[in-house]
Amino acid sequence: MLLERILKADVVARLTASPPRVTEVRSIGGAYISYGKQLADAFVDAPMLLVEAIWKDQELYRKCVPQVHPDAQRLFAICAFQHLKDPRALDVLIWVIRTDEGVVRPHAIWLTADALGALGDPRAVPTLLQALGREPGAGALACKFALERCVNERTRGLVYSYAKFFLHEAPRRGALLMDVVKQAETPNQ
């Protein structure tokens, strides 16, 4: 991250001088989507600065992101990774889905699962399975959709094991996972 900050000093200077701004917020969900895209476009040359913003407070990022709830600022960065699809974000996104707490947790789970799904990296499967098991409603559904994009031949057995367990303990979640397994078995996946 430090190397990118040094090598991309021009990007840092440009973002500090003219940060992207949210023009109009009609809904929180709409703001995440539109501002995430703006951030992705602004940070396309320096995505590790967004990773840094998620892990710790960063002055440049605070200047770029509107002053909303402090946890919501991190959500904008997470949403940007849905558009950037930078594999270097995998570790920080896994960290968020495992540890995020607070007022915006349901949004964080949904957005992070979506970003992990956009990456499509099978290394996210164990984390998504754990989140699917503990998150209520929409969070579990987001994890299911992300799993559909991340499961491969190597991880299909793990998903099947979780599905069998959940079929007895939480039938709806088990059924969601069985759908993932069936989709992973189709030849075009």
PDB file of C-alpha atoms in Angstrom:
ATOM      1  CA  MET A   1       0.000   0.000   0.000  1.00  0.00           C
ATOM      2  CA  LEU A   2       2.835   2.355   0.864  1.00  0.00           C
ATOM      3  CA  LEU A   3       4.568   1.624  -2.429  1.00  0.00           C
ATOM      4  CA  GLU A   4       1.397   2.432  -4.334  1.00  0.00           C
ATOM      5  CA  ARG A   5       1.019   5.667  -2.379  1.00  0.00           C
ATOM      6  CA  ILE A   6       4.569   6.678  -3.334  1.00  0.00           C
ATOM      7  CA  LEU A   7       4.377   5.561  -6.964  1.00  0.00           C
ATOM      8  CA  LYS A   8       0.930   7.045  -7.480  1.00  0.00           C
ATOM      9  CA  ALA A   9       1.583  10.430  -5.873  1.00  0.00           C
ATOM     10  CA  ASP A  10      -0.068  12.086  -8.878  1.00  0.00           C
ATOM     11  CA  VAL A  11      -3.287  10.133  -8.213  1.00  0.00           C
ATOM     12  CA  VAL A  12      -3.189  11.110  -4.539  1.00  0.00           C
ATOM     13  CA  ALA A  13      -2.667  14.778  -5.477  1.00  0.00           C
ATOM     14  CA  ARG A  14      -5.507  14.660  -8.027  1.00  0.00           C
ATOM     15  CA  LEU A  15      -7.920  13.022  -5.582  1.00  0.00           C
ATOM     16  CA  THR A  16      -7.050  15.463  -2.824  1.00  0.00           C
ATOM     17  CA  ALA A  17      -7.495  18.457  -5.130  1.00  0.00           C
ATOM     18  CA  SER A  18     -10.747  17.258  -6.698  1.00  0.00           C
ATOM     19  CA  PRO A  19     -12.349  14.373  -4.813  1.00  0.00           C
ATOM     20  CA  PRO A  20     -15.448  12.680  -6.181  1.00  0.00           C
ATOM     21  CA  ARG A  21     -18.592  13.870  -4.427  1.00  0.00           C
ATOM     22  CA  VAL A  22     -22.024  12.413  -3.974  1.00  0.00           C
ATOM     23  CA  THR A  23     -24.318  14.773  -5.839  1.00  0.00           C
ATOM     24  CA  GLU A  24     -27.707  13.652  -4.583  1.00  0.00           C
ATOM     25  CA  VAL A  25     -28.640  10.906  -2.175  1.00  0.00           C
ATOM     26  CA  ARG A  26     -32.185   9.613  -2.514  1.00  0.00           C
ATOM     27  CA  SER A  27     -31.553   6.341  -0.689  1.00  0.00           C
ATOM     28  CA  ILE A  28     -28.707   4.778   1.230  1.00  0.00           C
ATOM     29  CA  GLY A  29     -28.593   1.793  -1.145  1.00  0.00           C
ATOM     30  CA  GLY A  30     -28.579   4.064  -4.168  1.00  0.00           C
ATOM     31  CA  ALA A  31     -25.776   6.122  -2.659  1.00  0.00           C
ATOM     32  CA  TYR A  32     -23.615   3.034  -2.134  1.00  0.00           C
ATOM     33  CA  ILE A  33     -24.067   1.915  -5.711  1.00  0.00           C
ATOM     34  CA  SER A  34     -23.539   5.267  -7.418  1.00  0.00           C
ATOM     35  CA  TYR A  35     -20.791   6.533  -5.142  1.00  0.00           C
ATOM     36  CA  GLY A  36     -19.042   3.164  -5.196  1.00  0.00           C
ATOM     37  CA  LYS A  37     -18.842   3.477  -8.976  1.00  0.00           C
ATOM     38  CA  GLN A  38     -17.498   7.034  -8.686  1.00  0.00           C
ATOM     39  CA  LEU A  39     -14.847   5.871  -6.232  1.00  0.00           C
ATOM     40  CA  ALA A  40     -13.914   2.936  -8.461  1.00  0.00           C
ATOM     41  CA  ASP A  41     -13.426   5.333 -11.364  1.00  0.00           C
ATOM     42  CA  ALA A  42     -11.409   7.763  -9.224  1.00  0.00           C
ATOM     43  CA  PHE A  43      -9.202   5.113  -7.611  1.00  0.00           C
ATOM     44  CA  VAL A  44      -8.793   2.834 -10.639  1.00  0.00           C
ATOM     45  CA  ASP A  45      -5.078   3.680 -10.800  1.00  0.00           C
ATOM     46  CA  ALA A  46      -4.548   3.247  -7.055  1.00  0.00           C
ATOM     47  CA  PRO A  47      -7.004   0.682  -5.655  1.00  0.00           C
ATOM     48  CA  MET A  48      -4.766  -0.187  -2.717  1.00  0.00           C
ATOM     49  CA  LEU A  49      -5.568   3.236  -1.287  1.00  0.00           C
ATOM     50  CA  LEU A  50      -9.143   1.970  -0.942  1.00  0.00           C
ATOM     51  CA  VAL A  51      -7.887  -1.163   0.798  1.00  0.00           C
ATOM     52  CA  GLU A  52      -5.989   1.094   3.188  1.00  0.00           C
ATOM     53  CA  ALA A  53      -9.146   3.109   3.780  1.00  0.00           C
ATOM     54  CA  ILE A  54     -11.074  -0.011   4.769  1.00  0.00           C
ATOM     55  CA  TRP A  55      -8.430  -1.285   7.177  1.00  0.00           C
ATOM     56  CA  LYS A  56      -7.692   2.009   8.854  1.00  0.00           C
ATOM     57  CA  ASP A  57      -8.722   5.603   8.812  1.00  0.00           C
ATOM     58  CA  GLN A  58      -7.017   7.480   6.020  1.00  0.00           C
ATOM     59  CA  GLU A  59      -7.002  11.243   5.548  1.00  0.00           C
ATOM     60  CA  LEU A  60      -7.200  11.168   1.757  1.00  0.00           C
ATOM     61  CA  TYR A  61     -10.209   8.892   1.852  1.00  0.00           C
ATOM     62  CA  ARG A  62     -11.967  11.021   4.492  1.00  0.00           C
ATOM     63  CA  LYS A  63     -11.607  14.020   2.164  1.00  0.00           C
ATOM     64  CA  CYS A  64     -13.180  12.091  -0.717  1.00  0.00           C
ATOM     65  CA  VAL A  65     -16.079  10.461   1.092  1.00  0.00           C
ATOM     66  CA  PRO A  66     -19.046  12.436   2.355  1.00  0.00           C
ATOM     67  CA  GLN A  67     -19.283  12.877   6.104  1.00  0.00           C
ATOM     68  CA  VAL A  68     -21.877  10.282   6.947  1.00  0.00           C
ATOM     69  CA  HIS A  69     -21.771   7.697   9.710  1.00  0.00           C
ATOM     70  CA  PRO A  70     -18.080   6.678  10.059  1.00  0.00           C
ATOM     71  CA  ASP A  71     -18.911   3.014   9.400  1.00  0.00           C
ATOM     72  CA  ALA A  72     -20.750   3.988   6.224  1.00  0.00           C
ATOM     73  CA  GLN A  73     -17.576   5.541   4.813  1.00  0.00           C
ATOM     74  CA  ARG A  74     -16.021   2.079   4.783  1.00  0.00           C
ATOM     75  CA  LEU A  75     -19.069   0.742   2.956  1.00  0.00           C
ATOM     76  CA  PHE A  76     -18.454   3.120   0.069  1.00  0.00           C
ATOM     77  CA  ALA A  77     -14.927   1.704  -0.329  1.00  0.00           C
ATOM     78  CA  ILE A  78     -16.270  -1.854  -0.189  1.00  0.00           C
ATOM     79  CA  CYS A  79     -18.821  -0.983  -2.861  1.00  0.00           C
ATOM     80  CA  ALA A  80     -16.055   0.406  -5.068  1.00  0.00           C
ATOM     81  CA  PHE A  81     -14.480  -3.044  -5.142  1.00  0.00           C
ATOM     82  CA  GLN A  82     -17.653  -4.435  -6.710  1.00  0.00           C
ATOM     83  CA  HIS A  83     -16.676  -2.370  -9.738  1.00  0.00           C
ATOM     84  CA  LEU A  84     -12.875  -2.630  -9.563  1.00  0.00           C
ATOM     85  CA  LYS A  85     -12.749  -6.419  -9.150  1.00  0.00           C
ATOM     86  CA  ASP A  86      -9.145  -6.118  -7.965  1.00  0.00           C
ATOM     87  CA  PRO A  87      -7.953  -9.466  -6.534  1.00  0.00           C
ATOM     88  CA  ARG A  88      -5.680  -7.640  -4.081  1.00  0.00           C
ATOM     89  CA  ALA A  89      -8.836  -6.691  -2.157  1.00  0.00           C
ATOM     90  CA  LEU A  90      -9.633 -10.322  -1.295  1.00  0.00           C
ATOM     91  CA  ASP A  91      -7.974 -10.343   2.134  1.00  0.00           C
ATOM     92  CA  VAL A  92      -9.511  -7.084   3.309  1.00  0.00           C
ATOM     93  CA  LEU A  93     -12.976  -8.099   2.096  1.00  0.00           C
ATOM     94  CA  ILE A  94     -12.691 -11.428   3.933  1.00  0.00           C
ATOM     95  CA  TRP A  95     -11.577  -9.520   7.024  1.00  0.00           C
ATOM     96  CA  VAL A  96     -14.632  -7.239   6.795  1.00  0.00           C
ATOM     97  CA  ILE A  97     -17.131 -10.067   6.434  1.00  0.00           C
ATOM     98  CA  ARG A  98     -15.584 -11.853   9.432  1.00  0.00           C
ATOM     99  CA  THR A  99     -15.209  -8.912  11.790  1.00  0.00           C
ATOM    100  CA  ASP A 100     -17.517  -6.046  10.841  1.00  0.00           C
ATOM    101  CA  GLU A 101     -19.833  -4.919  13.606  1.00  0.00           C
ATOM    102  CA  GLY A 102     -22.016  -1.966  14.323  1.00  0.00           C
ATOM    103  CA  VAL A 103     -24.961  -0.125  12.937  1.00  0.00           C
ATOM    104  CA  VAL A 104     -24.214  -0.816   9.287  1.00  0.00           C
ATOM    105  CA  ARG A 105     -23.379  -4.530   9.635  1.00  0.00           C
ATOM    106  CA  PRO A 106     -26.290  -5.759   7.451  1.00  0.00           C
ATOM    107  CA  HIS A 107     -25.194  -3.411   4.659  1.00  0.00           C
ATOM    108  CA  ALA A 108     -21.542  -4.378   5.153  1.00  0.00           C
ATOM    109  CA  ILE A 109     -22.326  -8.082   4.811  1.00  0.00           C
ATOM    110  CA  TRP A 110     -24.439  -7.565   1.697  1.00  0.00           C
ATOM    111  CA  LEU A 111     -21.930  -5.275  -0.039  1.00  0.00           C
ATOM    112  CA  THR A 112     -18.886  -7.320   0.974  1.00  0.00           C
ATOM    113  CA  ALA A 113     -20.466 -10.581  -0.166  1.00  0.00           C
ATOM    114  CA  ASP A 114     -21.308  -8.922  -3.472  1.00  0.00           C
ATOM    115  CA  ALA A 115     -17.736  -7.660  -3.863  1.00  0.00           C
ATOM    116  CA  LEU A 116     -16.363 -11.133  -3.064  1.00  0.00           C
ATOM    117  CA  GLY A 117     -18.741 -12.608  -5.616  1.00  0.00           C
ATOM    118  CA  ALA A 118     -17.529 -10.101  -8.204  1.00  0.00           C
ATOM    119  CA  LEU A 119     -13.980 -11.324  -7.571  1.00  0.00           C
ATOM    120  CA  GLY A 120     -15.120 -14.931  -7.997  1.00  0.00           C
ATOM    121  CA  ASP A 121     -12.155 -16.218  -5.998  1.00  0.00           C
ATOM    122  CA  PRO A 122     -12.673 -19.712  -4.514  1.00  0.00           C
ATOM    123  CA  ARG A 123     -10.583 -18.711  -1.468  1.00  0.00           C
ATOM    124  CA  ALA A 124     -13.616 -16.702  -0.286  1.00  0.00           C
ATOM    125  CA  VAL A 125     -15.830 -19.818  -0.069  1.00  0.00           C
ATOM    126  CA  PRO A 126     -15.101 -20.783   3.582  1.00  0.00           C
ATOM    127  CA  THR A 127     -15.748 -17.238   4.789  1.00  0.00           C
ATOM    128  CA  LEU A 128     -18.942 -16.947   2.761  1.00  0.00           C
ATOM    129  CA  LEU A 129     -20.162 -20.284   4.145  1.00  0.00           C
ATOM    130  CA  GLN A 130     -19.549 -19.139   7.721  1.00  0.00           C
ATOM    131  CA  ALA A 131     -21.348 -15.856   7.051  1.00  0.00           C
ATOM    132  CA  LEU A 132     -24.268 -17.654   5.417  1.00  0.00           C
ATOM    133  CA  GLY A 133     -24.606 -19.721   8.585  1.00  0.00           C
ATOM    134  CA  ARG A 134     -24.719 -16.785  10.982  1.00  0.00           C
ATOM    135  CA  GLU A 135     -26.273 -13.886   9.076  1.00  0.00           C
ATOM    136  CA  PRO A 136     -30.029 -13.278   9.022  1.00  0.00           C
ATOM    137  CA  GLY A 137     -32.166 -13.036   5.874  1.00  0.00           C
ATOM    138  CA  ALA A 138     -30.680 -10.693   3.301  1.00  0.00           C
ATOM    139  CA  GLY A 139     -27.095 -11.252   4.461  1.00  0.00           C
ATOM    140  CA  ALA A 140     -27.439 -15.013   4.030  1.00  0.00           C
ATOM    141  CA  LEU A 141     -28.972 -14.513   0.606  1.00  0.00           C
ATOM    142  CA  ALA A 142     -26.123 -12.228  -0.458  1.00  0.00           C
ATOM    143  CA  CYS A 143     -23.630 -14.877   0.659  1.00  0.00           C
ATOM    144  CA  LYS A 144     -25.507 -17.489  -1.392  1.00  0.00           C
ATOM    145  CA  PHE A 145     -25.291 -15.331  -4.531  1.00  0.00           C
ATOM    146  CA  ALA A 146     -21.585 -14.713  -3.915  1.00  0.00           C
ATOM    147  CA  LEU A 147     -20.972 -18.430  -3.416  1.00  0.00           C
ATOM    148  CA  GLU A 148     -22.551 -19.147  -6.787  1.00  0.00           C
ATOM    149  CA  ARG A 149     -19.810 -17.064  -8.398  1.00  0.00           C
ATOM    150  CA  CYS A 150     -16.938 -18.389  -6.251  1.00  0.00           C
ATOM    151  CA  VAL A 151     -17.486 -22.154  -6.057  1.00  0.00           C
ATOM    152  CA  ASN A 152     -15.304 -24.324  -8.245  1.00  0.00           C
ATOM    153  CA  GLU A 153     -14.538 -28.058  -8.427  1.00  0.00           C
ATOM    154  CA  ARG A 154     -12.159 -27.843  -5.443  1.00  0.00           C
ATOM    155  CA  THR A 155     -14.637 -26.094  -3.139  1.00  0.00           C
ATOM    156  CA  ARG A 156     -17.855 -27.806  -4.239  1.00  0.00           C
ATOM    157  CA  GLY A 157     -17.333 -30.631  -1.698  1.00  0.00           C
ATOM    158  CA  LEU A 158     -17.003 -28.145   1.161  1.00  0.00           C
ATOM    159  CA  VAL A 159     -20.228 -26.424   0.127  1.00  0.00           C
ATOM    160  CA  TYR A 160     -21.957 -29.799  -0.105  1.00  0.00           C
ATOM    161  CA  SER A 161     -20.807 -30.693   3.446  1.00  0.00           C
ATOM    162  CA  TYR A 162     -22.219 -27.435   4.787  1.00  0.00           C
ATOM    163  CA  ALA A 163     -25.449 -27.999   2.832  1.00  0.00           C
ATOM    164  CA  LYS A 164     -25.919 -31.436   4.371  1.00  0.00           C
ATOM    165  CA  PHE A 165     -25.346 -30.033   7.856  1.00  0.00           C
ATOM    166  CA  PHE A 166     -27.741 -27.131   7.311  1.00  0.00           C
ATOM    167  CA  LEU A 167     -30.460 -29.336   5.840  1.00  0.00           C
ATOM    168  CA  HIS A 168     -30.878 -30.779   9.342  1.00  0.00           C
ATOM    169  CA  GLU A 169     -30.168 -27.672  11.428  1.00  0.00           C
ATOM    170  CA  ALA A 170     -31.542 -24.871   9.234  1.00  0.00           C
ATOM    171  CA  PRO A 171     -33.439 -26.323   6.254  1.00  0.00           C
ATOM    172  CA  ARG A 172     -33.813 -23.056   4.318  1.00  0.00           C
ATOM    173  CA  ARG A 173     -30.091 -22.359   4.435  1.00  0.00           C
ATOM    174  CA  GLY A 174     -29.390 -25.967   3.510  1.00  0.00           C
ATOM    175  CA  ALA A 175     -31.659 -25.617   0.493  1.00  0.00           C
ATOM    176  CA  LEU A 176     -29.833 -22.427  -0.539  1.00  0.00           C
ATOM    177  CA  LEU A 177     -26.518 -24.263  -0.407  1.00  0.00           C
ATOM    178  CA  MET A 178     -27.857 -27.277  -2.304  1.00  0.00           C
ATOM    179  CA  ASP A 179     -28.821 -24.849  -5.089  1.00  0.00           C
ATOM    180  CA  VAL A 180     -25.224 -23.590  -5.116  1.00  0.00           C
ATOM    181  CA  VAL A 181     -23.894 -27.162  -5.355  1.00  0.00           C
ATOM    182  CA  LYS A 182     -26.270 -27.994  -8.211  1.00  0.00           C
ATOM    183  CA  GLN A 183     -25.270 -24.872 -10.126  1.00  0.00           C
ATOM    184  CA  ALA A 184     -21.592 -25.671  -9.618  1.00  0.00           C
ATOM    185  CA  GLU A 185     -22.139 -29.097 -11.166  1.00  0.00           C
ATOM    186  CA  THR A 186     -23.491 -27.726 -14.433  1.00  0.00           C
ATOM    187  CA  PRO A 187     -20.926 -27.793 -17.262  1.00  0.00           C
ATOM    188  CA  ASN A 188     -21.128 -24.075 -18.111  1.00  0.00           C
ATOM    189  CA  GLN A 189     -20.140 -22.973 -14.577  1.00  0.00           C
TER     190      GLN A 189
END
